[in-house]
Amino acid sequence: MKNGIKVFAPASIGNIGVGFDILGCALDKPGDEIVVALTDAHEGLRITRITGGKLPMEPEKNTAGFAALKLLEHLGESKRGIDMEIHKKMPFGSGLGSSAASAAGAVLVINELLKNPLSKRSLLPFAVLGESIASGAMHADNVAPSLLGGIILARNSSDVHRLHTPKGLYATVIYPKINILTKDARNLLSPTVGLKQMVQQTSNLAGFIVGLYNSDFDLIRRSLQDVVIEPQRAQLIPHFYAVQEAVLKVNGVLGCSISGSGPSIFALSQNTLAAAEAGIVMQQIFNTHKIENQLFISPINQEGAILL
Ligand code: HSE
């Protein structure tokens, strides 16, 4: 697209095990690119091109398109002629926050195109609306880190808090190439949680956050255990427990669980060496079982979505 404005929005790890729907962190790569340009050729928003995957071209059915429409409506700019291109540079249905990245990129690029009428943070509710098309629910655990960067506690789409990232914290994510739709992975969850699990999970979430602030890797390691969601979703991911068991044996690995709604599996480590070793261990297991996979190793991205 000629004269377009382009943004990059990164992948993210939703839930980080202990914070279902409320915790997430951004990765450096992979990520999606969204390009927009003003046009006099028509009124309103049009998606003119999508590369890297088959997604709806109708803006109201597309996570990036819907997020952009909602933002434009809020700004009273619904009639503005805009062409949008979406370049998917990561797999969707992967648990890497792909739909969230497109929604985050879309709101940032529209805001840039219109000369930044809103702050980056106040774009979040529109991106959350966009992502809800793919997920079937409103949660900001992927959208907030993809837009804002860092490790984020998102109580809801307007009450979001960046948590401290300890020096050395690294993420390893493996995507075994099977498709899980977030909607399906949500529908299988029990609507209730037992009292015992509730106590364990809240103490793990609290311990994890205190561990981040104090750079206390031992506390993070003890706390990074999901006793509520992981046991319900693990069956969707072939060899999940074998991968987790092997990864947790690596010196310097702090925890290992399901990234977002899966099938990707993440590990957090206290240094790059451990992160790389965790990646080797993960790949070995999927390769042995002839399951095609993709590996990503990244520090916690502190920028979120950026103008290119
Ligand atoms: N928190 C969401 C879930 C992340 O686990 O269903 C996926 O978008």
mmCIF file of C-alpha atoms and ligand atoms in Angstrom:
data_model
loop_
_atom_site.group_PDB
_atom_site.id
_atom_site.type_symbol
_atom_site.label_atom_id
_atom_site.label_comp_id
_atom_site.label_asym_id
_atom_site.label_seq_id
_atom_site.Cartn_x
_atom_site.Cartn_y
_atom_site.Cartn_z
ATOM 1 C CA MET A 1 0.000 0.000 0.000
ATOM 2 C CA LYS A 2 1.362 3.391 -1.015
ATOM 3 C CA ASN A 3 1.621 6.180 1.605
ATOM 4 C CA GLY A 4 0.390 3.825 4.309
ATOM 5 C CA ILE A 5 1.129 3.972 8.027
ATOM 6 C CA LYS A 6 2.349 0.647 9.392
ATOM 7 C CA VAL A 7 2.401 -0.738 12.936
ATOM 8 C CA PHE A 8 3.710 -3.934 14.502
ATOM 9 C CA ALA A 9 1.861 -5.610 17.395
ATOM 10 C CA PRO A 10 3.547 -8.487 19.215
ATOM 11 C CA ALA A 11 2.435 -11.939 20.319
ATOM 12 C CA SER A 12 1.686 -12.469 23.987
ATOM 13 C CA ILE A 13 1.300 -15.167 26.621
ATOM 14 C CA GLY A 14 -2.211 -14.949 28.052
ATOM 15 C CA ASN A 15 -3.017 -16.100 31.613
ATOM 16 C CA ILE A 16 0.670 -16.828 32.467
ATOM 17 C CA GLY A 17 -0.754 -19.904 34.189
ATOM 18 C CA VAL A 18 -1.917 -18.300 37.401
ATOM 19 C CA GLY A 19 -3.987 -15.359 36.117
ATOM 20 C CA PHE A 20 -6.787 -16.692 33.932
ATOM 21 C CA ASP A 21 -8.089 -13.810 31.804
ATOM 22 C CA ILE A 22 -6.237 -11.186 33.881
ATOM 23 C CA LEU A 23 -2.469 -11.730 33.409
ATOM 24 C CA GLY A 24 -0.396 -11.593 30.242
ATOM 25 C CA CYS A 25 2.998 -10.606 28.893
ATOM 26 C CA ALA A 26 4.279 -9.472 25.517
ATOM 27 C CA LEU A 27 6.988 -11.174 23.433
ATOM 28 C CA ASP A 28 9.433 -9.526 21.039
ATOM 29 C CA LYS A 29 8.397 -11.806 18.215
ATOM 30 C CA PRO A 30 6.384 -13.011 16.375
ATOM 31 C CA GLY A 31 3.772 -10.315 15.687
ATOM 32 C CA ASP A 32 1.321 -8.902 13.169
ATOM 33 C CA GLU A 33 1.586 -5.828 10.947
ATOM 34 C CA ILE A 34 -1.342 -3.578 10.111
ATOM 35 C CA VAL A 35 -1.137 -0.871 7.434
ATOM 36 C CA VAL A 36 -3.719 1.862 6.803
ATOM 37 C CA ALA A 37 -4.087 4.803 4.452
ATOM 38 C CA LEU A 38 -6.703 7.509 3.925
ATOM 39 C CA THR A 39 -8.611 7.383 0.644
ATOM 40 C CA ASP A 40 -11.213 9.481 -1.194
ATOM 41 C CA ALA A 41 -12.279 6.475 -3.253
ATOM 42 C CA HIS A 42 -14.958 5.332 -0.769
ATOM 43 C CA GLU A 43 -16.531 6.129 2.596
ATOM 44 C CA GLY A 44 -15.755 4.136 5.728
ATOM 45 C CA LEU A 45 -13.253 1.372 6.523
ATOM 46 C CA ARG A 46 -12.366 -1.335 4.017
ATOM 47 C CA ILE A 47 -10.002 -4.268 4.445
ATOM 48 C CA THR A 48 -8.247 -4.431 1.097
ATOM 49 C CA ARG A 49 -5.717 -7.203 1.698
ATOM 50 C CA ILE A 50 -4.916 -9.951 4.202
ATOM 51 C CA THR A 51 -1.721 -11.962 3.947
ATOM 52 C CA GLY A 52 -0.510 -14.894 6.036
ATOM 53 C CA GLY A 53 -3.880 -16.507 6.674
ATOM 54 C CA LYS A 54 -7.498 -16.805 5.682
ATOM 55 C CA LEU A 55 -9.615 -14.359 7.680
ATOM 56 C CA PRO A 56 -12.857 -12.475 6.977
ATOM 57 C CA MET A 57 -12.469 -9.384 4.779
ATOM 58 C CA GLU A 58 -15.650 -7.806 6.207
ATOM 59 C CA PRO A 59 -14.446 -5.360 8.899
ATOM 60 C CA GLU A 60 -17.288 -6.217 11.285
ATOM 61 C CA LYS A 61 -16.334 -9.924 11.254
ATOM 62 C CA ASN A 62 -12.583 -9.358 11.585
ATOM 63 C CA THR A 63 -10.881 -8.693 14.946
ATOM 64 C CA ALA A 64 -8.719 -5.874 13.549
ATOM 65 C CA GLY A 65 -11.581 -4.480 11.479
ATOM 66 C CA PHE A 66 -14.092 -4.558 14.329
ATOM 67 C CA ALA A 67 -11.671 -2.918 16.768
ATOM 68 C CA ALA A 68 -10.996 -0.180 14.189
ATOM 69 C CA LEU A 69 -14.729 0.328 13.495
ATOM 70 C CA LYS A 70 -15.463 0.735 17.209
ATOM 71 C CA LEU A 71 -12.654 3.257 17.626
ATOM 72 C CA LEU A 72 -13.717 5.222 14.520
ATOM 73 C CA GLU A 73 -17.318 5.268 15.792
ATOM 74 C CA HIS A 74 -16.144 6.609 19.161
ATOM 75 C CA LEU A 75 -14.141 9.335 17.425
ATOM 76 C CA GLY A 76 -17.060 10.278 15.138
ATOM 77 C CA GLU A 77 -14.961 9.273 12.114
ATOM 78 C CA SER A 78 -17.010 6.336 10.815
ATOM 79 C CA LYS A 79 -17.392 7.927 7.384
ATOM 80 C CA ARG A 80 -13.669 8.541 6.902
ATOM 81 C CA GLY A 81 -12.406 6.633 3.841
ATOM 82 C CA ILE A 82 -9.723 4.219 5.083
ATOM 83 C CA ASP A 83 -8.053 1.217 3.448
ATOM 84 C CA MET A 84 -6.557 -1.408 5.772
ATOM 85 C CA GLU A 85 -4.130 -4.244 5.102
ATOM 86 C CA ILE A 86 -3.532 -7.012 7.651
ATOM 87 C CA HIS A 87 -0.316 -8.999 7.481
ATOM 88 C CA LYS A 88 -0.532 -12.021 9.776
ATOM 89 C CA LYS A 89 2.977 -12.986 10.733
ATOM 90 C CA MET A 90 2.061 -15.531 13.354
ATOM 91 C CA PRO A 91 -0.212 -18.546 13.488
ATOM 92 C CA PHE A 92 -3.778 -18.096 14.710
ATOM 93 C CA GLY A 93 -5.571 -20.529 16.976
ATOM 94 C CA SER A 94 -2.123 -21.003 18.495
ATOM 95 C CA GLY A 95 -2.386 -19.511 21.989
ATOM 96 C CA LEU A 96 0.069 -16.763 21.047
ATOM 97 C CA GLY A 97 -2.540 -13.996 21.129
ATOM 98 C CA SER A 98 -2.743 -13.652 17.368
ATOM 99 C CA SER A 99 -6.224 -12.148 17.196
ATOM 100 C CA ALA A 100 -5.326 -9.840 20.080
ATOM 101 C CA ALA A 101 -2.220 -8.603 18.234
ATOM 102 C CA SER A 102 -4.288 -7.743 15.162
ATOM 103 C CA ALA A 103 -6.830 -5.874 17.297
ATOM 104 C CA ALA A 104 -4.092 -4.018 19.221
ATOM 105 C CA GLY A 105 -2.288 -3.118 16.000
ATOM 106 C CA ALA A 106 -5.516 -1.909 14.409
ATOM 107 C CA VAL A 107 -6.428 0.579 17.139
ATOM 108 C CA LEU A 108 -2.873 1.926 17.317
ATOM 109 C CA VAL A 109 -2.594 2.419 13.566
ATOM 110 C CA ILE A 110 -6.002 4.147 13.281
ATOM 111 C CA ASN A 111 -5.081 6.455 16.158
ATOM 112 C CA GLU A 112 -1.787 7.298 14.414
ATOM 113 C CA LEU A 113 -3.575 7.878 11.101
ATOM 114 C CA LEU A 114 -5.909 10.368 12.802
ATOM 115 C CA LYS A 115 -2.961 12.138 14.492
ATOM 116 C CA ASN A 116 -3.310 10.519 17.928
ATOM 117 C CA PRO A 117 -6.595 11.818 19.360
ATOM 118 C CA LEU A 118 -6.387 9.222 22.183
ATOM 119 C CA SER A 119 -3.607 8.026 24.494
ATOM 120 C CA LYS A 120 -2.290 4.502 23.829
ATOM 121 C CA ARG A 121 -3.803 3.258 27.071
ATOM 122 C CA SER A 122 -7.296 4.574 26.271
ATOM 123 C CA LEU A 123 -7.268 2.602 22.994
ATOM 124 C CA LEU A 124 -7.444 -0.636 24.975
ATOM 125 C CA PRO A 125 -11.249 -1.018 25.352
ATOM 126 C CA PHE A 126 -11.652 -0.848 21.544
ATOM 127 C CA ALA A 127 -9.015 -3.529 20.999
ATOM 128 C CA VAL A 128 -10.716 -5.717 23.623
ATOM 129 C CA LEU A 129 -14.005 -5.369 21.701
ATOM 130 C CA GLY A 130 -12.203 -6.458 18.530
ATOM 131 C CA GLU A 131 -10.652 -9.508 20.152
ATOM 132 C CA SER A 132 -13.980 -10.552 21.643
ATOM 133 C CA ILE A 133 -15.088 -11.565 18.128
ATOM 134 C CA ALA A 134 -12.494 -14.353 18.116
ATOM 135 C CA SER A 135 -12.683 -15.291 21.766
ATOM 136 C CA GLY A 136 -16.410 -14.953 22.443
ATOM 137 C CA ALA A 137 -15.626 -13.127 25.694
ATOM 138 C CA MET A 138 -14.211 -9.835 26.932
ATOM 139 C CA HIS A 139 -10.752 -10.183 28.455
ATOM 140 C CA ALA A 140 -7.629 -8.090 28.063
ATOM 141 C CA ASP A 141 -4.920 -10.594 29.075
ATOM 142 C CA ASN A 142 -3.541 -10.747 25.506
ATOM 143 C CA VAL A 143 -4.657 -7.395 24.097
ATOM 144 C CA ALA A 144 -3.255 -5.286 26.952
ATOM 145 C CA PRO A 145 0.342 -6.613 26.778
ATOM 146 C CA SER A 146 0.273 -6.637 22.972
ATOM 147 C CA LEU A 147 -0.731 -2.964 22.958
ATOM 148 C CA LEU A 148 1.191 -1.690 25.989
ATOM 149 C CA GLY A 149 4.037 -4.175 26.451
ATOM 150 C CA GLY A 150 5.372 -5.691 29.672
ATOM 151 C CA ILE A 151 3.708 -8.033 32.122
ATOM 152 C CA ILE A 152 0.194 -6.767 32.667
ATOM 153 C CA LEU A 153 -2.493 -7.302 35.263
ATOM 154 C CA ALA A 154 -5.773 -6.464 33.513
ATOM 155 C CA ARG A 155 -8.639 -6.404 36.031
ATOM 156 C CA ASN A 156 -10.840 -5.323 33.118
ATOM 157 C CA SER A 157 -10.293 -3.417 29.880
ATOM 158 C CA SER A 158 -9.843 -0.054 31.605
ATOM 159 C CA ASP A 159 -8.198 -1.108 34.885
ATOM 160 C CA VAL A 160 -4.802 -2.362 33.697
ATOM 161 C CA HIS A 161 -1.506 -2.330 35.565
ATOM 162 C CA ARG A 162 2.011 -2.986 34.381
ATOM 163 C CA LEU A 163 3.902 -5.242 36.783
ATOM 164 C CA HIS A 164 7.632 -5.245 37.409
ATOM 165 C CA THR A 165 9.715 -7.445 35.089
ATOM 166 C CA PRO A 166 12.709 -8.878 36.959
ATOM 167 C CA LYS A 167 16.028 -8.582 35.138
ATOM 168 C CA GLY A 168 16.840 -11.754 33.250
ATOM 169 C CA LEU A 169 13.262 -13.018 32.884
ATOM 170 C CA TYR A 170 12.906 -14.833 29.563
ATOM 171 C CA ALA A 171 10.043 -16.606 27.846
ATOM 172 C CA THR A 172 10.143 -19.766 25.754
ATOM 173 C CA VAL A 173 7.034 -20.665 23.762
ATOM 174 C CA ILE A 174 6.507 -23.693 21.588
ATOM 175 C CA TYR A 175 3.612 -23.949 19.175
ATOM 176 C CA PRO A 176 2.771 -27.553 18.275
ATOM 177 C CA LYS A 177 0.899 -27.225 14.998
ATOM 178 C CA ILE A 178 -2.569 -28.289 15.981
ATOM 179 C CA ASN A 179 -5.455 -25.848 16.000
ATOM 180 C CA ILE A 180 -7.436 -24.977 19.109
ATOM 181 C CA LEU A 181 -10.084 -22.277 18.924
ATOM 182 C CA THR A 182 -10.236 -20.047 21.997
ATOM 183 C CA LYS A 183 -14.038 -20.313 21.958
ATOM 184 C CA ASP A 184 -13.828 -24.127 22.161
ATOM 185 C CA ALA A 185 -11.128 -24.065 24.849
ATOM 186 C CA ARG A 186 -13.328 -21.731 26.899
ATOM 187 C CA ASN A 187 -16.504 -23.742 26.452
ATOM 188 C CA LEU A 188 -14.964 -26.817 28.059
ATOM 189 C CA LEU A 189 -14.140 -24.986 31.296
ATOM 190 C CA SER A 190 -16.217 -25.660 34.378
ATOM 191 C CA PRO A 191 -18.076 -22.501 35.460
ATOM 192 C CA THR A 192 -17.266 -23.221 39.122
ATOM 193 C CA VAL A 193 -14.034 -23.556 41.124
ATOM 194 C CA GLY A 194 -13.663 -25.534 44.334
ATOM 195 C CA LEU A 195 -12.746 -23.669 47.512
ATOM 196 C CA LYS A 196 -9.436 -25.535 47.880
ATOM 197 C CA GLN A 197 -8.389 -24.680 44.306
ATOM 198 C CA MET A 198 -9.470 -21.086 44.806
ATOM 199 C CA VAL A 199 -7.182 -20.756 47.840
ATOM 200 C CA GLN A 200 -4.245 -22.407 46.025
ATOM 201 C CA GLN A 201 -4.699 -20.338 42.864
ATOM 202 C CA THR A 202 -5.049 -16.997 44.664
ATOM 203 C CA SER A 203 -1.969 -17.718 46.770
ATOM 204 C CA ASN A 204 -0.076 -18.652 43.587
ATOM 205 C CA LEU A 205 -1.189 -15.479 41.798
ATOM 206 C CA ALA A 206 -0.277 -13.315 44.780
ATOM 207 C CA GLY A 207 3.061 -15.137 45.204
ATOM 208 C CA PHE A 208 3.857 -14.713 41.526
ATOM 209 C CA ILE A 209 3.250 -10.953 41.669
ATOM 210 C CA VAL A 210 5.269 -10.501 44.882
ATOM 211 C CA GLY A 211 8.013 -12.615 43.264
ATOM 212 C CA LEU A 212 8.067 -10.296 40.234
ATOM 213 C CA TYR A 213 8.346 -7.173 42.379
ATOM 214 C CA ASN A 214 11.095 -8.595 44.587
ATOM 215 C CA SER A 215 12.886 -10.349 41.699
ATOM 216 C CA ASP A 216 12.511 -13.411 43.904
ATOM 217 C CA PHE A 217 12.885 -16.236 41.390
ATOM 218 C CA ASP A 218 12.371 -18.929 44.040
ATOM 219 C CA LEU A 219 9.007 -17.466 44.983
ATOM 220 C CA ILE A 220 8.062 -17.210 41.295
ATOM 221 C CA ARG A 221 9.019 -20.865 40.844
ATOM 222 C CA ARG A 222 6.919 -21.983 43.816
ATOM 223 C CA SER A 223 3.967 -19.876 42.669
ATOM 224 C CA LEU A 224 3.866 -20.537 38.919
ATOM 225 C CA GLN A 225 1.391 -23.422 39.108
ATOM 226 C CA ASP A 226 -2.081 -23.376 37.603
ATOM 227 C CA VAL A 227 -4.343 -25.673 39.594
ATOM 228 C CA VAL A 228 -7.599 -24.516 37.962
ATOM 229 C CA ILE A 229 -7.412 -24.123 34.172
ATOM 230 C CA GLU A 230 -4.413 -26.263 33.159
ATOM 231 C CA PRO A 231 -5.894 -29.557 34.444
ATOM 232 C CA GLN A 232 -9.024 -28.911 32.354
ATOM 233 C CA ARG A 233 -7.249 -27.957 29.121
ATOM 234 C CA ALA A 234 -4.128 -30.154 29.189
ATOM 235 C CA GLN A 235 -5.986 -32.983 27.399
ATOM 236 C CA LEU A 236 -6.287 -30.743 24.295
ATOM 237 C CA ILE A 237 -2.508 -30.629 23.879
ATOM 238 C CA PRO A 238 -0.701 -33.850 22.943
ATOM 239 C CA HIS A 239 2.214 -34.681 25.295
ATOM 240 C CA PHE A 240 1.566 -31.607 27.468
ATOM 241 C CA TYR A 241 2.533 -33.275 30.740
ATOM 242 C CA ALA A 242 5.642 -34.904 29.225
ATOM 243 C CA VAL A 243 6.808 -31.485 27.989
ATOM 244 C CA GLN A 244 6.032 -29.801 31.299
ATOM 245 C CA GLU A 245 7.814 -32.448 33.366
ATOM 246 C CA ALA A 246 10.942 -32.312 31.188
ATOM 247 C CA VAL A 247 11.048 -28.512 31.053
ATOM 248 C CA LEU A 248 10.654 -28.130 34.830
ATOM 249 C CA LYS A 249 13.825 -30.216 35.280
ATOM 250 C CA VAL A 250 15.909 -27.588 33.449
ATOM 251 C CA ASN A 251 17.996 -25.541 35.839
ATOM 252 C CA GLY A 252 16.766 -21.938 35.844
ATOM 253 C CA VAL A 253 13.258 -22.671 34.545
ATOM 254 C CA LEU A 254 10.639 -21.057 36.787
ATOM 255 C CA GLY A 255 7.442 -22.574 35.470
ATOM 256 C CA CYS A 256 5.742 -24.121 32.465
ATOM 257 C CA SER A 257 2.074 -24.108 31.490
ATOM 258 C CA ILE A 258 -0.390 -23.473 28.653
ATOM 259 C CA SER A 259 -0.005 -20.204 26.735
ATOM 260 C CA GLY A 260 -3.442 -18.573 26.506
ATOM 261 C CA SER A 261 -5.967 -21.174 25.468
ATOM 262 C CA GLY A 262 -3.280 -23.378 23.842
ATOM 263 C CA PRO A 263 -1.955 -25.383 22.111
ATOM 264 C CA SER A 264 1.226 -23.349 22.676
ATOM 265 C CA ILE A 265 3.138 -24.143 25.845
ATOM 266 C CA PHE A 266 5.256 -21.513 27.584
ATOM 267 C CA ALA A 267 8.082 -21.582 30.078
ATOM 268 C CA LEU A 268 9.474 -18.644 32.047
ATOM 269 C CA SER A 269 13.164 -18.774 32.922
ATOM 270 C CA GLN A 270 15.542 -16.680 34.976
ATOM 271 C CA ASN A 271 18.115 -16.337 32.191
ATOM 272 C CA THR A 272 18.580 -16.833 28.452
ATOM 273 C CA LEU A 273 20.544 -20.067 28.866
ATOM 274 C CA ALA A 274 17.689 -21.752 30.709
ATOM 275 C CA ALA A 275 15.204 -20.359 28.170
ATOM 276 C CA ALA A 276 17.219 -21.844 25.295
ATOM 277 C CA GLU A 277 17.596 -25.193 27.085
ATOM 278 C CA ALA A 278 13.845 -25.285 27.765
ATOM 279 C CA GLY A 279 13.289 -24.745 24.039
ATOM 280 C CA ILE A 280 15.537 -27.668 23.113
ATOM 281 C CA VAL A 281 13.717 -29.953 25.546
ATOM 282 C CA MET A 282 10.285 -28.883 24.235
ATOM 283 C CA GLN A 283 11.299 -29.382 20.614
ATOM 284 C CA GLN A 284 12.828 -32.789 21.240
ATOM 285 C CA ILE A 285 9.538 -34.141 22.577
ATOM 286 C CA PHE A 286 7.387 -32.824 19.729
ATOM 287 C CA ASN A 287 9.972 -33.843 17.112
ATOM 288 C CA THR A 288 10.124 -37.362 18.562
ATOM 289 C CA HIS A 289 6.353 -37.608 18.144
ATOM 290 C CA LYS A 290 6.570 -36.094 14.653
ATOM 291 C CA ILE A 291 4.433 -33.102 15.587
ATOM 292 C CA GLU A 292 5.432 -30.066 13.547
ATOM 293 C CA ASN A 293 6.281 -27.167 15.813
ATOM 294 C CA GLN A 294 7.595 -23.639 15.974
ATOM 295 C CA LEU A 295 9.749 -22.285 18.795
ATOM 296 C CA PHE A 296 10.023 -18.697 20.042
ATOM 297 C CA ILE A 297 12.458 -17.450 22.678
ATOM 298 C CA SER A 298 12.096 -13.868 23.795
ATOM 299 C CA PRO A 299 12.655 -11.397 26.605
ATOM 300 C CA ILE A 300 9.524 -9.658 27.893
ATOM 301 C CA ASN A 301 8.756 -6.968 25.318
ATOM 302 C CA GLN A 302 8.353 -3.632 27.105
ATOM 303 C CA GLU A 303 7.127 -1.567 24.130
ATOM 304 C CA GLY A 304 4.035 -3.408 22.940
ATOM 305 C CA ALA A 305 2.610 -2.238 19.616
ATOM 306 C CA ILE A 306 4.826 0.238 17.777
ATOM 307 C CA LEU A 307 4.801 2.393 14.672
ATOM 308 C CA LEU A 308 7.185 1.042 12.038
HETATM 309 N N1 HSE B 1 -7.531 -15.862 28.755
HETATM 310 C C1 HSE B 1 -7.898 -16.444 27.500
HETATM 311 C C2 HSE B 1 -8.216 -17.912 27.688
HETATM 312 C C3 HSE B 1 -6.739 -16.301 26.572
HETATM 313 O O1 HSE B 1 -7.435 -18.601 28.324
HETATM 314 O O2 HSE B 1 -9.260 -18.353 27.221
HETATM 315 C C4 HSE B 1 -7.038 -16.723 25.180
HETATM 316 O O3 HSE B 1 -7.425 -15.643 24.405
#
